[in-house]
JSON list of C-alpha atoms in Angstrom, two decimals:
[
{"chain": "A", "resi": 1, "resn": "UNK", "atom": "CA", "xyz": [49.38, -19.58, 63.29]},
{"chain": "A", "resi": 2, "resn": "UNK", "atom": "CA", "xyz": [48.61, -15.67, 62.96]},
{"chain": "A", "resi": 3, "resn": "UNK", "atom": "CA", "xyz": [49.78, -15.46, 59.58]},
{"chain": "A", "resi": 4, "resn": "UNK", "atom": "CA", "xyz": [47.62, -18.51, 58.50]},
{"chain": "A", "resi": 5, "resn": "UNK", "atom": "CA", "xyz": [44.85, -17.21, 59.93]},
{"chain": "A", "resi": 6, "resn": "UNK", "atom": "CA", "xyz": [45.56, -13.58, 58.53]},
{"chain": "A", "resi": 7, "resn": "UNK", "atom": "CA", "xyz": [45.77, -15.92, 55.09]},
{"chain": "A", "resi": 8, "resn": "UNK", "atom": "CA", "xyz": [42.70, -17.52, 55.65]},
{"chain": "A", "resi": 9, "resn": "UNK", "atom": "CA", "xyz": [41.07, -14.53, 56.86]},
{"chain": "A", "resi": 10, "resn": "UNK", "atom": "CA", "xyz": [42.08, -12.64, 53.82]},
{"chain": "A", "resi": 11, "resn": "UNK", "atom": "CA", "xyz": [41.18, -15.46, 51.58]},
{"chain": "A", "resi": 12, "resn": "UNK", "atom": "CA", "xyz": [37.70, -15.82, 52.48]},
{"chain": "A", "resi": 13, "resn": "UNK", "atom": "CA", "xyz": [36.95, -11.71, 52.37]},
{"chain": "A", "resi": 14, "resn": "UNK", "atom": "CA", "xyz": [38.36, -12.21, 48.65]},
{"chain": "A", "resi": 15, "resn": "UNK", "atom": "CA", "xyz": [36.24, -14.76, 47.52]},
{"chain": "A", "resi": 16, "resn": "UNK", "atom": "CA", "xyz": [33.22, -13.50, 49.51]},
{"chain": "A", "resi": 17, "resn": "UNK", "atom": "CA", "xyz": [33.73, -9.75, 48.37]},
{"chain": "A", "resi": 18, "resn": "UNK", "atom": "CA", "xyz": [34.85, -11.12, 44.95]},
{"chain": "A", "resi": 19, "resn": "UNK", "atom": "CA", "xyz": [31.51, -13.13, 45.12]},
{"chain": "A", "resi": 20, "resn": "UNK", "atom": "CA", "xyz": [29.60, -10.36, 45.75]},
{"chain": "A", "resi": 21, "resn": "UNK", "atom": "CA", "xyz": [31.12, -7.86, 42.94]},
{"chain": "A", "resi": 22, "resn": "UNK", "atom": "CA", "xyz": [30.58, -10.25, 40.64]},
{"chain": "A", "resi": 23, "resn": "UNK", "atom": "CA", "xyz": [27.15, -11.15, 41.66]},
{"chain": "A", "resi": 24, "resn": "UNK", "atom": "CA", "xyz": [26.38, -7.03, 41.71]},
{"chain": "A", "resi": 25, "resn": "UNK", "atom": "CA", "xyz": [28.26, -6.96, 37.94]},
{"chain": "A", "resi": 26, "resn": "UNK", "atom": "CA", "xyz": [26.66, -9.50, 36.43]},
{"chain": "A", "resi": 27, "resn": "UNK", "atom": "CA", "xyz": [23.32, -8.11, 37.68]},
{"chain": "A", "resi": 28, "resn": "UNK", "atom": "CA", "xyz": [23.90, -4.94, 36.03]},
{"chain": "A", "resi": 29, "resn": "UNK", "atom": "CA", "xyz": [24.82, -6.53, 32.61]},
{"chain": "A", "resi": 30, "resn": "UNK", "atom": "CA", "xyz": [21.66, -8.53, 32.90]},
{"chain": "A", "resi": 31, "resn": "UNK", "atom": "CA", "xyz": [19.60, -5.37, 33.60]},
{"chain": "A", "resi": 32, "resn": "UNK", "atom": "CA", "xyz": [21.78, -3.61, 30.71]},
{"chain": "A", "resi": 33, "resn": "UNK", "atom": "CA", "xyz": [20.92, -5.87, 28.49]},
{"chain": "A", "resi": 34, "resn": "UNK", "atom": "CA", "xyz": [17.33, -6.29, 29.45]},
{"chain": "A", "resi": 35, "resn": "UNK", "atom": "CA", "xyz": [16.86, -2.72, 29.11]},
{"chain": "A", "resi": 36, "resn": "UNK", "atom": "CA", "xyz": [18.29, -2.24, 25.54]},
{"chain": "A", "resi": 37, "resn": "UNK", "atom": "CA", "xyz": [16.41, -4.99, 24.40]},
{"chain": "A", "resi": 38, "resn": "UNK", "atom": "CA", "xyz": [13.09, -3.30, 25.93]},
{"chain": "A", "resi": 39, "resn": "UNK", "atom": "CA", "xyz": [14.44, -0.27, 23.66]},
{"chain": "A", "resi": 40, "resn": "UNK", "atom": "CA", "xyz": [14.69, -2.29, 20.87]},
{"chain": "A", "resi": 41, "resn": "UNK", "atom": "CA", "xyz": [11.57, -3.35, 20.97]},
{"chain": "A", "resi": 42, "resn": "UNK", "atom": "CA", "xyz": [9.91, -0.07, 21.72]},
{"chain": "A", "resi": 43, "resn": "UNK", "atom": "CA", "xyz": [11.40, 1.06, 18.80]},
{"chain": "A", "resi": 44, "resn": "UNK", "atom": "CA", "xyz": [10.41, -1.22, 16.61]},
{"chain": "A", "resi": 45, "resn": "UNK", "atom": "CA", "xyz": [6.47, -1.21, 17.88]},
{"chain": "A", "resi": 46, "resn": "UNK", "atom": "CA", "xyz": [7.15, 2.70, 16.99]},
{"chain": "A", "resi": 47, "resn": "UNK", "atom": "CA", "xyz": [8.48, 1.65, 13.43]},
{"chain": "A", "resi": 48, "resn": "UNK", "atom": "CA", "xyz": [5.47, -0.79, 12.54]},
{"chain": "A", "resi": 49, "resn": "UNK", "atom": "CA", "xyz": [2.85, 1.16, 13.86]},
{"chain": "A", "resi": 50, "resn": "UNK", "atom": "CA", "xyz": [4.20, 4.63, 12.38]},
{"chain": "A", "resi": 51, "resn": "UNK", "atom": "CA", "xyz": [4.03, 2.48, 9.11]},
{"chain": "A", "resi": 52, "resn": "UNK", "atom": "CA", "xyz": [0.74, 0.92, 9.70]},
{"chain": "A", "resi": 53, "resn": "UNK", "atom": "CA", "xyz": [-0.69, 4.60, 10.39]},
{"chain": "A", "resi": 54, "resn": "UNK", "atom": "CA", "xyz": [1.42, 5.83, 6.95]},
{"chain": "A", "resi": 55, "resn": "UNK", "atom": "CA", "xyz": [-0.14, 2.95, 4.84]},
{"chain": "A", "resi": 56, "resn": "UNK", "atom": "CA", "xyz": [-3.67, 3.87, 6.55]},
{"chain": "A", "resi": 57, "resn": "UNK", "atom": "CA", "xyz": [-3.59, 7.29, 5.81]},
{"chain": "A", "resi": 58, "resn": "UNK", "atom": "CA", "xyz": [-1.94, 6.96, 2.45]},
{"chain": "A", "resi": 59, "resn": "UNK", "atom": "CA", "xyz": [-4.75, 4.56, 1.36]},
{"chain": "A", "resi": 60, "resn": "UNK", "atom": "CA", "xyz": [-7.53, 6.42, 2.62]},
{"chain": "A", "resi": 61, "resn": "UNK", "atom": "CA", "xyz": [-5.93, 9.72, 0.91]},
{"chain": "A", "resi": 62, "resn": "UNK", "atom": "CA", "xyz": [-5.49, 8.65, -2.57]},
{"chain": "A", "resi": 63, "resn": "UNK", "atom": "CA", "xyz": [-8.96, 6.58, -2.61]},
{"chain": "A", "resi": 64, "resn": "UNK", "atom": "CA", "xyz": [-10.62, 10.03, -1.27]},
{"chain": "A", "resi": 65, "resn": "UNK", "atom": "CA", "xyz": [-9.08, 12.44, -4.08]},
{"chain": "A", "resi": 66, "resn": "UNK", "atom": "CA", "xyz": [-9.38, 9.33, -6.81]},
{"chain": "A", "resi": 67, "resn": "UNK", "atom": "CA", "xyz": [-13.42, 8.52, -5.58]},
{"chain": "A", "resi": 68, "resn": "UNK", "atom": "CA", "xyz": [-13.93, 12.33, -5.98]},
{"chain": "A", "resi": 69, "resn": "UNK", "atom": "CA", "xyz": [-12.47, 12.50, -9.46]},
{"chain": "A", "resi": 70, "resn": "UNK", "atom": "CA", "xyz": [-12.75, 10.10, -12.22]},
{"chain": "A", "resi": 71, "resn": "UNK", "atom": "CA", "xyz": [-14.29, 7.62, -9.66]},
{"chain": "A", "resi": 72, "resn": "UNK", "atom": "CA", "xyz": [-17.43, 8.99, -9.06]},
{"chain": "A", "resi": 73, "resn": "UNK", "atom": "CA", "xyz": [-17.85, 9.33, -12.43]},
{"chain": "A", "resi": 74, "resn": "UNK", "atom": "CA", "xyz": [-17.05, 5.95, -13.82]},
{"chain": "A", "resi": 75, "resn": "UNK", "atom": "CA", "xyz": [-19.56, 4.75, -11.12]},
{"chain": "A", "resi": 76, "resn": "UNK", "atom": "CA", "xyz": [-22.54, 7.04, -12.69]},
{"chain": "A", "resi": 77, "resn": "UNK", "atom": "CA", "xyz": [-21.45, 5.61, -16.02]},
{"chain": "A", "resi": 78, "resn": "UNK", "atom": "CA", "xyz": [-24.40, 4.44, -17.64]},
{"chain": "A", "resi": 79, "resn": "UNK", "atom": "CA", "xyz": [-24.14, 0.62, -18.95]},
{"chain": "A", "resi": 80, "resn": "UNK", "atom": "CA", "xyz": [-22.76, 0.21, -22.63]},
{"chain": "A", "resi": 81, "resn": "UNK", "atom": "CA", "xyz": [-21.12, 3.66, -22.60]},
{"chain": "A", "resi": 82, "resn": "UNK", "atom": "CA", "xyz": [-17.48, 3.83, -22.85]},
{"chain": "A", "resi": 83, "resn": "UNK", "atom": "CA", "xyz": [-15.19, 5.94, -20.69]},
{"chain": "A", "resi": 84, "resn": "UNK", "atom": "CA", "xyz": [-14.39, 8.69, -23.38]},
{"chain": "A", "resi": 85, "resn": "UNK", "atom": "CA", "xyz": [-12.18, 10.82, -20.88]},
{"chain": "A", "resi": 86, "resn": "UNK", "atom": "CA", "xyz": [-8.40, 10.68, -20.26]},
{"chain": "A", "resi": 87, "resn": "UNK", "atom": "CA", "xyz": [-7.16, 10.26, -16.70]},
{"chain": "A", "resi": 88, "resn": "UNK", "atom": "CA", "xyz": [-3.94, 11.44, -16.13]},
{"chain": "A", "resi": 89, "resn": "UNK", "atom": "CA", "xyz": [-1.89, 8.51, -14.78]},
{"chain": "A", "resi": 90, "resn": "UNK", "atom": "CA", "xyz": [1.30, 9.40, -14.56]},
{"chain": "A", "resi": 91, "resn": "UNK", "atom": "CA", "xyz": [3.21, 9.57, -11.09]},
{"chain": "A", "resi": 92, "resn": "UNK", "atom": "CA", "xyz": [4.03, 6.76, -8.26]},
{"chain": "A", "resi": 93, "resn": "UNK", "atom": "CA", "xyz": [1.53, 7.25, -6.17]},
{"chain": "A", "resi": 94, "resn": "UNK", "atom": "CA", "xyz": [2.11, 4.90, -3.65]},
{"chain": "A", "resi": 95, "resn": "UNK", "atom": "CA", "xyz": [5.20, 6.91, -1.89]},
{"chain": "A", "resi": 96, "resn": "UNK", "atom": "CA", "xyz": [4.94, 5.05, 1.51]},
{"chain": "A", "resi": 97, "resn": "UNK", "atom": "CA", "xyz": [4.04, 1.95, 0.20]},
{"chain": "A", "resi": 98, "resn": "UNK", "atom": "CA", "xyz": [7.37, 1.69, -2.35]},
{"chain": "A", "resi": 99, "resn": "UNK", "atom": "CA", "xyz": [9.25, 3.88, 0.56]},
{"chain": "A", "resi": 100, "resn": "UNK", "atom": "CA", "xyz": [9.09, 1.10, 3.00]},
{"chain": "A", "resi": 101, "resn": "UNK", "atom": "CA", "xyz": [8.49, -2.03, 0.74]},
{"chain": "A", "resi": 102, "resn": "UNK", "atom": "CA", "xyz": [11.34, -3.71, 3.18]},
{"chain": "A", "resi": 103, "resn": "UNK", "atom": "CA", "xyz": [9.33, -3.22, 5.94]},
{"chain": "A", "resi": 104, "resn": "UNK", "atom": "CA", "xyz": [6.07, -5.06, 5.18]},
{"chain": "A", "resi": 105, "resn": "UNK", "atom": "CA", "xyz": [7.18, -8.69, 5.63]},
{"chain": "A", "resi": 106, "resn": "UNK", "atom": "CA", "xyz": [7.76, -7.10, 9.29]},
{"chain": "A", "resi": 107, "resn": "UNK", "atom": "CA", "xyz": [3.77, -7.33, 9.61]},
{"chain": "A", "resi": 108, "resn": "UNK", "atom": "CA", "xyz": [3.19, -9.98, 12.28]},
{"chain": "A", "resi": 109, "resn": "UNK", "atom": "CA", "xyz": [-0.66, -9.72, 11.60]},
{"chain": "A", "resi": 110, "resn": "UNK", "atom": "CA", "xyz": [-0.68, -12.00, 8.25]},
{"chain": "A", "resi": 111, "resn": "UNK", "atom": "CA", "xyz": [-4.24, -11.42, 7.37]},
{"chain": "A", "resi": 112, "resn": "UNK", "atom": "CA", "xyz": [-3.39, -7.58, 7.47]},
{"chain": "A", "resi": 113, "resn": "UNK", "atom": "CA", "xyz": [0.00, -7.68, 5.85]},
{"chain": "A", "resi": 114, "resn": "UNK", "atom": "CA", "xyz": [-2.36, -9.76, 2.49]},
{"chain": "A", "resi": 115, "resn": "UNK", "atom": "CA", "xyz": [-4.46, -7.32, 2.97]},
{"chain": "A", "resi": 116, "resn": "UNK", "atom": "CA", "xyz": [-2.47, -4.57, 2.37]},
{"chain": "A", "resi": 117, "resn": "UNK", "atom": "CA", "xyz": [-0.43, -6.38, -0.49]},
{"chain": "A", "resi": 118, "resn": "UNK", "atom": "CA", "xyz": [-3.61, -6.83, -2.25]},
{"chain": "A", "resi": 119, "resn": "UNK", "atom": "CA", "xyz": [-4.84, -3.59, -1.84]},
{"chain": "A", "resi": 120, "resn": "UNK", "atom": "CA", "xyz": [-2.12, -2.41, -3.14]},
{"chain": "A", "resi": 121, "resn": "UNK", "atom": "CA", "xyz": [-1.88, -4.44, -6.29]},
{"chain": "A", "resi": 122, "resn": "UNK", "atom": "CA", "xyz": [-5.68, -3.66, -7.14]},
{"chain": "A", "resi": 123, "resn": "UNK", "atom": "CA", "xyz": [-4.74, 0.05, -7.21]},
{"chain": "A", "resi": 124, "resn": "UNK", "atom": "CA", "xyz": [-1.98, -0.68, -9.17]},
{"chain": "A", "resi": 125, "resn": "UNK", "atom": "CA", "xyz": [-3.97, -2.80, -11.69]},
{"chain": "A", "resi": 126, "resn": "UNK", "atom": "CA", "xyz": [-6.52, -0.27, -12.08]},
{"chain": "A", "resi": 127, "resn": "UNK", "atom": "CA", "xyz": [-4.13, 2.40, -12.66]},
{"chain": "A", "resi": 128, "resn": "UNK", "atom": "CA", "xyz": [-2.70, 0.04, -15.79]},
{"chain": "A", "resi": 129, "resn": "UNK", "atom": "CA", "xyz": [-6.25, -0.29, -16.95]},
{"chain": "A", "resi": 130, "resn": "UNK", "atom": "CA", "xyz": [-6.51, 3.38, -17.19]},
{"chain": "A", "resi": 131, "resn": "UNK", "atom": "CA", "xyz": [-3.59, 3.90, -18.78]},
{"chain": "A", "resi": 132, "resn": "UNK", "atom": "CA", "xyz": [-5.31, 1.25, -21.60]},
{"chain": "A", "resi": 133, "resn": "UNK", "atom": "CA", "xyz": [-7.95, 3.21, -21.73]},
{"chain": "A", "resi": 134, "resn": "UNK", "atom": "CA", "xyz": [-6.63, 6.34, -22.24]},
{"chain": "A", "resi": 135, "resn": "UNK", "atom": "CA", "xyz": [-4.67, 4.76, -25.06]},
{"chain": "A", "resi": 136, "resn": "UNK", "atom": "CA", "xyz": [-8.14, 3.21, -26.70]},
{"chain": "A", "resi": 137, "resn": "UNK", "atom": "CA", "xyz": [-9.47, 7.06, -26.19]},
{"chain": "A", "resi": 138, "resn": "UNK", "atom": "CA", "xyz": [-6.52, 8.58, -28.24]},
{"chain": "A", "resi": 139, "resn": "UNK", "atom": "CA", "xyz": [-7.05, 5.91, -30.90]},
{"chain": "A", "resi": 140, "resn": "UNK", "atom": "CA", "xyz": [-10.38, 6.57, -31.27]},
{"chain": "A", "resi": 141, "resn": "UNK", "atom": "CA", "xyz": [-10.00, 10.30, -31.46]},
{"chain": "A", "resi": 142, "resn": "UNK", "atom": "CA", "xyz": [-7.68, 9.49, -34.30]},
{"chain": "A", "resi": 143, "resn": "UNK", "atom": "CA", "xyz": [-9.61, 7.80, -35.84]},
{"chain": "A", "resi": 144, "resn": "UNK", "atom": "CA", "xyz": [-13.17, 9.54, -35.63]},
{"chain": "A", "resi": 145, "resn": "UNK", "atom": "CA", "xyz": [-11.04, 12.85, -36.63]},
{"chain": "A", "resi": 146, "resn": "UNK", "atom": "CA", "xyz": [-9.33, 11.21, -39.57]},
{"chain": "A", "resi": 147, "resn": "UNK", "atom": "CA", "xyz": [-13.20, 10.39, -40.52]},
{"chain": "A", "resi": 148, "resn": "UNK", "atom": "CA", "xyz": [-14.20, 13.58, -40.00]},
{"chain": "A", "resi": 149, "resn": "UNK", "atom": "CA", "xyz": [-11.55, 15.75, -42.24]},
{"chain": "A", "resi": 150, "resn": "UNK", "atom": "CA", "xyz": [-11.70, 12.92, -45.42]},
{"chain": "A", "resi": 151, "resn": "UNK", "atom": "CA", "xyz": [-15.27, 11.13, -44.89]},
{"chain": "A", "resi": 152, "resn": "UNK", "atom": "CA", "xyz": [-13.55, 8.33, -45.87]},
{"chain": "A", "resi": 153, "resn": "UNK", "atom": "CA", "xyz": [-15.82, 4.72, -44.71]},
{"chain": "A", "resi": 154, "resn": "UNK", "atom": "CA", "xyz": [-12.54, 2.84, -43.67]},
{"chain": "A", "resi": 155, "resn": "UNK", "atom": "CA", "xyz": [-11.24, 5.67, -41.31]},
{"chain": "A", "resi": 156, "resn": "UNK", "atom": "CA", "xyz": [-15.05, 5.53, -39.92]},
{"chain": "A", "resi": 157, "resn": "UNK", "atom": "CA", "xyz": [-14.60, 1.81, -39.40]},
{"chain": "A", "resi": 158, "resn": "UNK", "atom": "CA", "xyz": [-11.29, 1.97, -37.59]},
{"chain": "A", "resi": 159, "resn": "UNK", "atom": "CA", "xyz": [-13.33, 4.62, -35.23]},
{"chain": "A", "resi": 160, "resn": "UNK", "atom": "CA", "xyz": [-16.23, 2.31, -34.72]},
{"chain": "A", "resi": 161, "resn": "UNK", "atom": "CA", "xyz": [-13.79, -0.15, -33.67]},
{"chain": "A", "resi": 162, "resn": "UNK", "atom": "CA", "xyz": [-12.52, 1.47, -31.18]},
{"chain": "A", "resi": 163, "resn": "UNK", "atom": "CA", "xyz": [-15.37, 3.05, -29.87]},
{"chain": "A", "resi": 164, "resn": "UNK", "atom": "CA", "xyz": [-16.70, -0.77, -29.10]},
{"chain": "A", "resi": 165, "resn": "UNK", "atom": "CA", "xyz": [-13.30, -1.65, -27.48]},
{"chain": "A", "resi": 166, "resn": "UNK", "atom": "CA", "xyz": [-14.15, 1.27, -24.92]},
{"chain": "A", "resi": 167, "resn": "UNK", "atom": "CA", "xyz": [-17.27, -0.40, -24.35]},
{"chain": "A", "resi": 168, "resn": "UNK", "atom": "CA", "xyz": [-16.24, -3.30, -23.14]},
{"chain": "A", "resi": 169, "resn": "UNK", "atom": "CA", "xyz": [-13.13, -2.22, -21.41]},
{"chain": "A", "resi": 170, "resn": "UNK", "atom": "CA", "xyz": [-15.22, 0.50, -19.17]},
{"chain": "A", "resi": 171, "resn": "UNK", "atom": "CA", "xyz": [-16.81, -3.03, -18.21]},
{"chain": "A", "resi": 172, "resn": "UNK", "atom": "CA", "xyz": [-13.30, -4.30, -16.93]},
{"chain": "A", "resi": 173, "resn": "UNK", "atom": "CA", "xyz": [-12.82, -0.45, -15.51]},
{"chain": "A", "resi": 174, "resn": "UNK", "atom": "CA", "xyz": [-15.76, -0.62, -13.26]},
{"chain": "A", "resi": 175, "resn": "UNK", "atom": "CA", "xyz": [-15.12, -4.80, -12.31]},
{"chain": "A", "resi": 176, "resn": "UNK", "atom": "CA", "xyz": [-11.15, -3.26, -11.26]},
{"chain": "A", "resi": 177, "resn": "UNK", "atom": "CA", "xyz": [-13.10, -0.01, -9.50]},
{"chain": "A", "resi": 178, "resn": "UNK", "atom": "CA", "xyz": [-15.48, -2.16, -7.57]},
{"chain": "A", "resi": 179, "resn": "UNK", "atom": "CA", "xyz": [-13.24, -4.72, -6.20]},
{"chain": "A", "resi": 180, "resn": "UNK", "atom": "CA", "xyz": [-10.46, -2.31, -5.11]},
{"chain": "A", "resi": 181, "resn": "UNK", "atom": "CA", "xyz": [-13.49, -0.72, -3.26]},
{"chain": "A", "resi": 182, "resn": "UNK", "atom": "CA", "xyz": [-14.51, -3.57, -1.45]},
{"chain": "A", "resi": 183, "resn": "UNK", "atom": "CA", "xyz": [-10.63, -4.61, -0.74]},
{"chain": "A", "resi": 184, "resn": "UNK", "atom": "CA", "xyz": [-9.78, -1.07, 0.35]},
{"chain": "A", "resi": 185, "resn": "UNK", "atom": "CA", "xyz": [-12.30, -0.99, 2.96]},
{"chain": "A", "resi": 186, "resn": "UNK", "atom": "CA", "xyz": [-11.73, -4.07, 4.41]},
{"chain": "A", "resi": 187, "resn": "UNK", "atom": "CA", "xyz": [-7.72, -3.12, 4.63]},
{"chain": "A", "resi": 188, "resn": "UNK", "atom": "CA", "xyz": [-8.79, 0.32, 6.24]},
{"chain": "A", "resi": 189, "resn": "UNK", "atom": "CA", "xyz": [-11.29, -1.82, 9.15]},
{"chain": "A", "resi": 190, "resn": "UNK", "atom": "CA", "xyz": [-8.33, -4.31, 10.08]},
{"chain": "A", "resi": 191, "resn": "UNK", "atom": "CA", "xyz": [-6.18, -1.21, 10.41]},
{"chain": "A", "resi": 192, "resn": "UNK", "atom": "CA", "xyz": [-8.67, 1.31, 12.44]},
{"chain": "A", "resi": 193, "resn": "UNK", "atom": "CA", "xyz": [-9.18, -2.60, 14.46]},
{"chain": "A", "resi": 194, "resn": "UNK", "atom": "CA", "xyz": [-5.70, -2.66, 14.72]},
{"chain": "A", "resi": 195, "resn": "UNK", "atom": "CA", "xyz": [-5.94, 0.66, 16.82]},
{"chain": "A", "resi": 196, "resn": "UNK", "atom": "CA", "xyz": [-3.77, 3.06, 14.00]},
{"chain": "A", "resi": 197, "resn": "UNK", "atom": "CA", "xyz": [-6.06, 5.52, 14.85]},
{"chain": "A", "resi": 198, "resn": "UNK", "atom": "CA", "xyz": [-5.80, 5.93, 18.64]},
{"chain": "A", "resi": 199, "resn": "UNK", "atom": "CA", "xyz": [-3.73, 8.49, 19.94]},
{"chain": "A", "resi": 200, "resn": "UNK", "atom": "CA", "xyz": [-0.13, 7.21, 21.44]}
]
């Protein structure tokens, strides 16, 4: 009778201890996991809004050093003048943009993530258009210089030509300027709203 109850005895401290370890296990694989996950997601908050604050300040940059170049003075254009002036378009500019293209379908905020898509593509527009216009300018140059050394009507013509093309394409220059404007502040106020400019 001894040894059953010894059995028993044993038994029941087995299951109950075994109980118990594996109760005290499987609560610190649950908190494991629950932690890692809360690191995983802290890190990722970190990711998107160190991008968010990139994209900010990379936006506000380039509009700054752009408005106080050629910008400010395609705005004081009068109307009917062309843009006789080249603009030296010739770099990526958008390094954290392109840099972290993956990222931006990570933008919960859908408004903001169109926002900064368009913002984006206006810039990039605008920097094809003055890359057309810079090729108009050189054509006309040619032209009003072949004029000048033969005084020859046709080569005066081909000048003229040009010279209206400018006109009406420093029309599509300020359209392109004026919308990017109005898109680029609106992405920079759902960003600041957004909080990318509060201190962590």
């Amino acid at each position: 009778m001894e040894i059953w109850e010894s059995l028993l005895s044993g038994l029941i401290g087995a299951i109950v201890g075994g109980g118990i370890a594996g109760y005290f296990s499987l609560s610190a694989t649950n908190k494991a996991h629950t932690q890692a996950k809360n690191l995983e997601d802290r890190k990722s908050r970190e990711l998107m809004d160190g991008l968010l604050q990139g994209l900010h300040d990379e936006i506000e940059t380039l509009w700054d050093s752009y408005i106080e170049g050629i910008g400010v003075q395609l705005e004081a254009l009068p109307e009917n003048q062309p843009l006789l002036m080249y603009y030296p378009v010739t770099q990526e500019y958008f390094t954290i943009y392109v840099g972290n293209a993956f990222l931006i379908g990570r933008i919960r905020d859908i408004e903001l993530r169109k926002k900064i898509v368009f913002t984006y593509s206006k810039a990039r527009g605008l920097i094809d258009s003055y890359r057309l216009n810079n090729e108009l300018v050189q054509k006309f140059e040619h032209w009003d210089s072949m004029f000048k050394q033969t005084g020859q009507e046709v080569y005066k013509q081909h000048a003229r030509d040009y010279f209206s093309r400018l006109i009406e394409y420093a029309k599509q220059l300020k359209k392109s300027h004026s919308e990017l404007k109005v898109v680029k502040t609106e992405t920079l106020r759902i960003l600041q709203k957004r909080g990318v400019l509060s201190e962590q």
